[in-house]
Amino acid sequence: MTRPKITIVGAGNVGAQTAFLIATKGLGDLVLIDIDEKAAKGKALDLFESIPLLDHTVSVIGSTDYKLTKDSQIVVVTAGVPRKPGMSREDLIDTNAKIMTTIMSNVVKYSPDCILIIVTNPLDEMVYLAKRLSKFPRQRVLGMAGILDTTRFQAFTAQALEVQPQQVSALVLGGHADAMLPLSSLATVGGVPLATLLSSQKIQELIDRTRKAGGEIVDIMGTSAYYAPAASLTLMIESILTDQKKILPCCAELQGEYDQKGVFIGVPCVLGKKGMESIVEVPLSTEEKTIFTKTIEDIKTRYPLLNKYSSTSFLGKLFKS
Ligand code: APR
């Protein structure tokens, strides 16, 4: 039986945890790629040795060699430098953009038909860069952030109400930064609108904590989160590979939706076997629209900086050296 092939570039915290979740669900055969050969090989071997204890059989290999990734259906990119305390996601832009250029050339070469899921921060900008470098259609270039931001809001809300986290339904859109947009008007708990269960002040506190949730973890443990990011990625991969067509908030390119064009931002997407099959437009209040538009304007101001990394002269120099 042929199983889908899933490559994870970056066998660090997020990459390795995602690989483990994929293996536990038996979603596909795994290739872990990292510049740190020992990390890629060691983690792949450890995971391989766990397979007899899991419910599904998948193959796992770790390497620095992109040849092994040939014809992957999905390529997840987590490679990059994570945040240190006091750093914003934007502080990573130059370092991670350079990393992205090398990775994309290899991914496009060996898996020209894959669906890309980018995790590397600053997320909204790195997804845009991945699209420019890969020249893939927008259906096949996605970023993981909205599900992570949403699960954080759900977790904090469930904790405040002392209910089962799975009872909370919510949607966080916008940028993967402090200006993200938790749509509290759409949040429900067991079908009951959140506003009937909590005061507006308490809801605002939950929103504020959600916006800073990534930083909260960086401050506690000195590096960024990985369990919730890995669970979020696995949900996306499962919806794509098993054609579930789940509506999940992901970073995707707007081409007229929300009256915007050519910008990548978090919006509800239908994820199925073709990747991002469509974008769902939800009505935004005037205040929400203002935040959403402002975030887009901010993201766009950083695009010229990224264009340098996809220019012919930059790529020429990079691949000569
Ligand atoms: N090619 C392949 N792998 C690379 C490259 C590269 N050019 N550069 C770095 N890596 C690898 C590192 O060796 C490391 O194993 O990427 C991995 C990143 O793992 P971690 O440092 O553990 O980072 P992680 O917490 O997994 O975060 C991954 O998610 O939140 C974002 O900004 C964060 O970009 C980071 C990503």
mmCIF file of C-alpha atoms in Angstrom, residues 4 13 24 35 49 63 90 166 176 204 227 230-232 236 246 284 298 303 306-307 321:
data_model
loop_
_atom_site.group_PDB
_atom_site.id
_atom_site.type_symbol
_atom_site.label_atom_id
_atom_site.label_comp_id
_atom_site.label_asym_id
_atom_site.label_seq_id
_atom_site.Cartn_x
_atom_site.Cartn_y
_atom_site.Cartn_z
ATOM 1 C CA PRO A 4 1.402 9.687 1.423
ATOM 2 C CA ASN A 13 10.935 21.052 18.630
ATOM 3 C CA THR A 24 0.519 8.182 15.990
ATOM 4 C CA ILE A 35 20.977 20.990 8.600
ATOM 5 C CA GLU A 49 11.689 2.595 17.289
ATOM 6 C CA SER A 63 18.697 13.206 6.683
ATOM 7 C CA GLU A 90 9.585 40.262 13.149
ATOM 8 C CA GLN A 166 -13.566 20.752 23.294
ATOM 9 C CA HIS A 176 0.076 35.843 13.677
ATOM 10 C CA GLN A 204 -11.197 41.096 26.663
ATOM 11 C CA TYR A 227 2.987 20.950 21.477
ATOM 12 C CA ALA A 230 2.398 20.492 16.308
ATOM 13 C CA ALA A 231 -1.219 19.597 17.091
ATOM 14 C CA SER A 232 -2.366 22.480 14.868
ATOM 15 C CA MET A 236 -4.164 20.711 8.768
ATOM 16 C CA LYS A 246 -12.500 21.115 7.350
ATOM 17 C CA LEU A 284 -16.375 41.613 10.485
ATOM 18 C CA ASP A 298 1.718 46.522 8.371
ATOM 19 C CA TYR A 303 7.169 42.863 1.609
ATOM 20 C CA LEU A 306 11.448 40.162 1.398
ATOM 21 C CA ASN A 307 11.431 40.777 -2.341
ATOM 22 C CA SER A 321 28.525 30.615 -2.638
#
